[in-house]
Amino acid sequence: DGGITQSPKYLFRKEGQNVTLSCEQNLNHDAMYWYRQDPGQGLRLIYYSQIVNDFQKGDIAEGYSVSREKKESFPLTVTSAQKNPTAFYLCASSIASRGRTEAFFGQGTRLTVV
Amino acid sequence: GQQLNQSPQSMFIQEGEDVSMNCTSSSIFNTWLWYKQDPGEGPVLLIALYKAGELTSNGRLTAQFGITRKDSFLNISASIPSDVGIYFCAGQLEEYGNKLVFGAGTILRVKS
């Protein structure tokens, strides 16, 4: 089945550690996105990529890093520099064309710093 | 920062009521999308709008792309308990290519 898969669903991290969240899609989408959601809040864009080996910072990129070595994969690393990393992280993908940007989301990863 | 104003922030529904929410902006959008998110899950796409003035339905849901391309509304008719959740609007900004901007969401709750 075509879709977008995030793993793991739940992740615990000790303070000071980096952690990488996985996002894989088999929809043949060019564009991929990472969003952060805090309780009762909307979605804030961390990074997005419209093509392999290229990505742009979103509104809250500090303390995060990404890579886009393959079309299917867009992993997000939450570094120790992110001061408040506990949140729900959502990955999405879409066709990269103007006017047709139906983004589809994964099930999310809930990261908790302990 | 956010460039979409979504309202209301939250609302209570009684089964059978019609519900309406909207998003406005000072920017021009190419695309408007409406999503629903259940607790602990990713948002699910409900309706996509691509042309100014376009009116699209999906079952009990109806959404419209504003003529000025700066706003959109979503209506839910004859609401049922499973309609509760968070509804987000999202738009593709003309000046930002494919970048999607999200509203802060409308929380739909059931009156007890």
PDB file of N, CA and C in Angstrom, chain B residues 57-91:
ATOM      1  N   SER B  57     -17.528  19.521  -2.224  1.00  0.00           N
ATOM      2  CA  SER B  57     -18.137  18.767  -1.136  1.00  0.00           C
ATOM      3  C   SER B  57     -17.517  17.391  -1.011  1.00  0.00           C
ATOM      4  N   ASN B  58     -17.518  16.894   0.217  1.00  0.00           N
ATOM      5  CA  ASN B  58     -17.053  15.544   0.515  1.00  0.00           C
ATOM      6  C   ASN B  58     -17.994  15.011   1.584  1.00  0.00           C
ATOM      7  N   GLY B  59     -19.070  14.357   1.136  1.00  0.00           N
ATOM      8  CA  GLY B  59     -20.078  13.896   2.091  1.00  0.00           C
ATOM      9  C   GLY B  59     -20.769  15.080   2.743  1.00  0.00           C
ATOM     10  N   ARG B  60     -20.721  15.122   4.079  1.00  0.00           N
ATOM     11  CA  ARG B  60     -21.368  16.221   4.820  1.00  0.00           C
ATOM     12  C   ARG B  60     -20.483  17.466   4.900  1.00  0.00           C
ATOM     13  N   LEU B  61     -19.312  17.401   4.326  1.00  0.00           N
ATOM     14  CA  LEU B  61     -18.383  18.536   4.376  1.00  0.00           C
ATOM     15  C   LEU B  61     -18.443  19.324   3.078  1.00  0.00           C
ATOM     16  N   THR B  62     -18.413  20.643   3.204  1.00  0.00           N
ATOM     17  CA  THR B  62     -18.357  21.533   2.051  1.00  0.00           C
ATOM     18  C   THR B  62     -17.331  22.603   2.335  1.00  0.00           C
ATOM     19  N   ALA B  63     -16.482  22.888   1.365  1.00  0.00           N
ATOM     20  CA  ALA B  63     -15.468  23.923   1.535  1.00  0.00           C
ATOM     21  C   ALA B  63     -15.439  24.809   0.299  1.00  0.00           C
ATOM     22  N   GLN B  64     -15.058  26.062   0.495  1.00  0.00           N
ATOM     23  CA  GLN B  64     -14.966  26.996  -0.620  1.00  0.00           C
ATOM     24  C   GLN B  64     -13.655  27.769  -0.592  1.00  0.00           C
ATOM     25  N   PHE B  65     -13.121  28.005  -1.770  1.00  0.00           N
ATOM     26  CA  PHE B  65     -11.927  28.812  -2.000  1.00  0.00           C
ATOM     27  C   PHE B  65     -12.427  30.225  -2.280  1.00  0.00           C
ATOM     28  N   GLY B  66     -12.088  31.180  -1.434  1.00  0.00           N
ATOM     29  CA  GLY B  66     -12.592  32.535  -1.579  1.00  0.00           C
ATOM     30  C   GLY B  66     -12.192  33.192  -2.890  1.00  0.00           C
ATOM     31  N   ILE B  67     -13.056  34.051  -3.380  1.00  0.00           N
ATOM     32  CA  ILE B  67     -12.840  34.746  -4.657  1.00  0.00           C
ATOM     33  C   ILE B  67     -11.561  35.572  -4.645  1.00  0.00           C
ATOM     34  N   THR B  68     -11.260  36.172  -3.512  1.00  0.00           N
ATOM     35  CA  THR B  68     -10.056  37.003  -3.407  1.00  0.00           C
ATOM     36  C   THR B  68      -8.789  36.161  -3.252  1.00  0.00           C
ATOM     37  N   ARG B  69      -8.947  34.841  -3.074  1.00  0.00           N
ATOM     38  CA  ARG B  69      -7.854  33.882  -2.848  1.00  0.00           C
ATOM     39  C   ARG B  69      -7.174  34.095  -1.507  1.00  0.00           C
ATOM     40  N   LYS B  70      -7.826  34.844  -0.618  1.00  0.00           N
ATOM     41  CA  LYS B  70      -7.234  35.102   0.691  1.00  0.00           C
ATOM     42  C   LYS B  70      -8.014  34.430   1.818  1.00  0.00           C
ATOM     43  N   ASP B  71      -9.022  33.648   1.487  1.00  0.00           N
ATOM     44  CA  ASP B  71      -9.794  33.009   2.549  1.00  0.00           C
ATOM     45  C   ASP B  71     -10.473  31.733   2.061  1.00  0.00           C
ATOM     46  N   SER B  72     -10.905  30.932   3.038  1.00  0.00           N
ATOM     47  CA  SER B  72     -11.609  29.696   2.743  1.00  0.00           C
ATOM     48  C   SER B  72     -12.473  29.342   3.942  1.00  0.00           C
ATOM     49  N   PHE B  73     -13.586  28.654   3.688  1.00  0.00           N
ATOM     50  CA  PHE B  73     -14.395  28.181   4.812  1.00  0.00           C
ATOM     51  C   PHE B  73     -14.685  26.699   4.647  1.00  0.00           C
ATOM     52  N   LEU B  74     -14.982  26.075   5.787  1.00  0.00           N
ATOM     53  CA  LEU B  74     -15.386  24.666   5.820  1.00  0.00           C
ATOM     54  C   LEU B  74     -16.688  24.575   6.597  1.00  0.00           C
ATOM     55  N   ASN B  75     -17.681  23.920   6.020  1.00  0.00           N
ATOM     56  CA  ASN B  75     -18.941  23.668   6.704  1.00  0.00           C
ATOM     57  C   ASN B  75     -19.120  22.170   6.904  1.00  0.00           C
ATOM     58  N   ILE B  76     -19.645  21.815   8.059  1.00  0.00           N
ATOM     59  CA  ILE B  76     -20.016  20.428   8.342  1.00  0.00           C
ATOM     60  C   ILE B  76     -21.512  20.432   8.625  1.00  0.00           C
ATOM     61  N   SER B  77     -22.250  19.672   7.865  1.00  0.00           N
ATOM     62  CA  SER B  77     -23.693  19.655   8.078  1.00  0.00           C
ATOM     63  C   SER B  77     -24.079  18.450   8.924  1.00  0.00           C
ATOM     64  N   ALA B  78     -25.147  18.626   9.708  1.00  0.00           N
ATOM     65  CA  ALA B  78     -25.705  17.543  10.519  1.00  0.00           C
ATOM     66  C   ALA B  78     -24.625  16.779  11.265  1.00  0.00           C
ATOM     67  N   SER B  79     -23.918  17.470  12.143  1.00  0.00           N
ATOM     68  CA  SER B  79     -22.745  16.893  12.806  1.00  0.00           C
ATOM     69  C   SER B  79     -23.103  15.638  13.611  1.00  0.00           C
ATOM     70  N   ILE B  80     -22.119  14.749  13.689  1.00  0.00           N
ATOM     71  CA  ILE B  80     -22.238  13.509  14.450  1.00  0.00           C
ATOM     72  C   ILE B  80     -21.078  13.450  15.447  1.00  0.00           C
ATOM     73  N   PRO B  81     -21.167  12.612  16.470  1.00  0.00           N
ATOM     74  CA  PRO B  81     -20.121  12.596  17.505  1.00  0.00           C
ATOM     75  C   PRO B  81     -18.709  12.374  16.974  1.00  0.00           C
ATOM     76  N   SER B  82     -18.555  11.595  15.936  1.00  0.00           N
ATOM     77  CA  SER B  82     -17.209  11.315  15.420  1.00  0.00           C
ATOM     78  C   SER B  82     -16.606  12.505  14.661  1.00  0.00           C
ATOM     79  N   ASP B  83     -17.348  13.587  14.544  1.00  0.00           N
ATOM     80  CA  ASP B  83     -16.794  14.802  13.929  1.00  0.00           C
ATOM     81  C   ASP B  83     -15.840  15.532  14.870  1.00  0.00           C
ATOM     82  N   VAL B  84     -15.852  15.177  16.161  1.00  0.00           N
ATOM     83  CA  VAL B  84     -14.969  15.885  17.091  1.00  0.00           C
ATOM     84  C   VAL B  84     -13.512  15.644  16.720  1.00  0.00           C
ATOM     85  N   GLY B  85     -12.710  16.661  16.961  1.00  0.00           N
ATOM     86  CA  GLY B  85     -11.291  16.590  16.629  1.00  0.00           C
ATOM     87  C   GLY B  85     -10.786  17.995  16.360  1.00  0.00           C
ATOM     88  N   ILE B  86      -9.615  18.073  15.779  1.00  0.00           N
ATOM     89  CA  ILE B  86      -9.057  19.384  15.427  1.00  0.00           C
ATOM     90  C   ILE B  86      -9.056  19.512  13.906  1.00  0.00           C
ATOM     91  N   TYR B  87      -9.565  20.609  13.422  1.00  0.00           N
ATOM     92  CA  TYR B  87      -9.620  20.873  11.990  1.00  0.00           C
ATOM     93  C   TYR B  87      -8.604  21.964  11.652  1.00  0.00           C
ATOM     94  N   PHE B  88      -7.789  21.688  10.652  1.00  0.00           N
ATOM     95  CA  PHE B  88      -6.776  22.657  10.224  1.00  0.00           C
ATOM     96  C   PHE B  88      -7.028  23.073   8.784  1.00  0.00           C
ATOM     97  N   CYS B  89      -6.849  24.358   8.533  1.00  0.00           N
ATOM     98  CA  CYS B  89      -6.755  24.802   7.156  1.00  0.00           C
ATOM     99  C   CYS B  89      -5.271  24.912   6.824  1.00  0.00           C
ATOM    100  N   ALA B  90      -4.950  24.794   5.565  1.00  0.00           N
ATOM    101  CA  ALA B  90      -3.574  24.957   5.109  1.00  0.00           C
ATOM    102  C   ALA B  90      -3.614  25.568   3.721  1.00  0.00           C
ATOM    103  N   GLY B  91      -2.623  26.390   3.445  1.00  0.00           N
ATOM    104  CA  GLY B  91      -2.579  27.035   2.140  1.00  0.00           C
ATOM    105  C   GLY B  91      -1.179  27.026   1.564  1.00  0.00           C
TER     106      GLY B  91
END
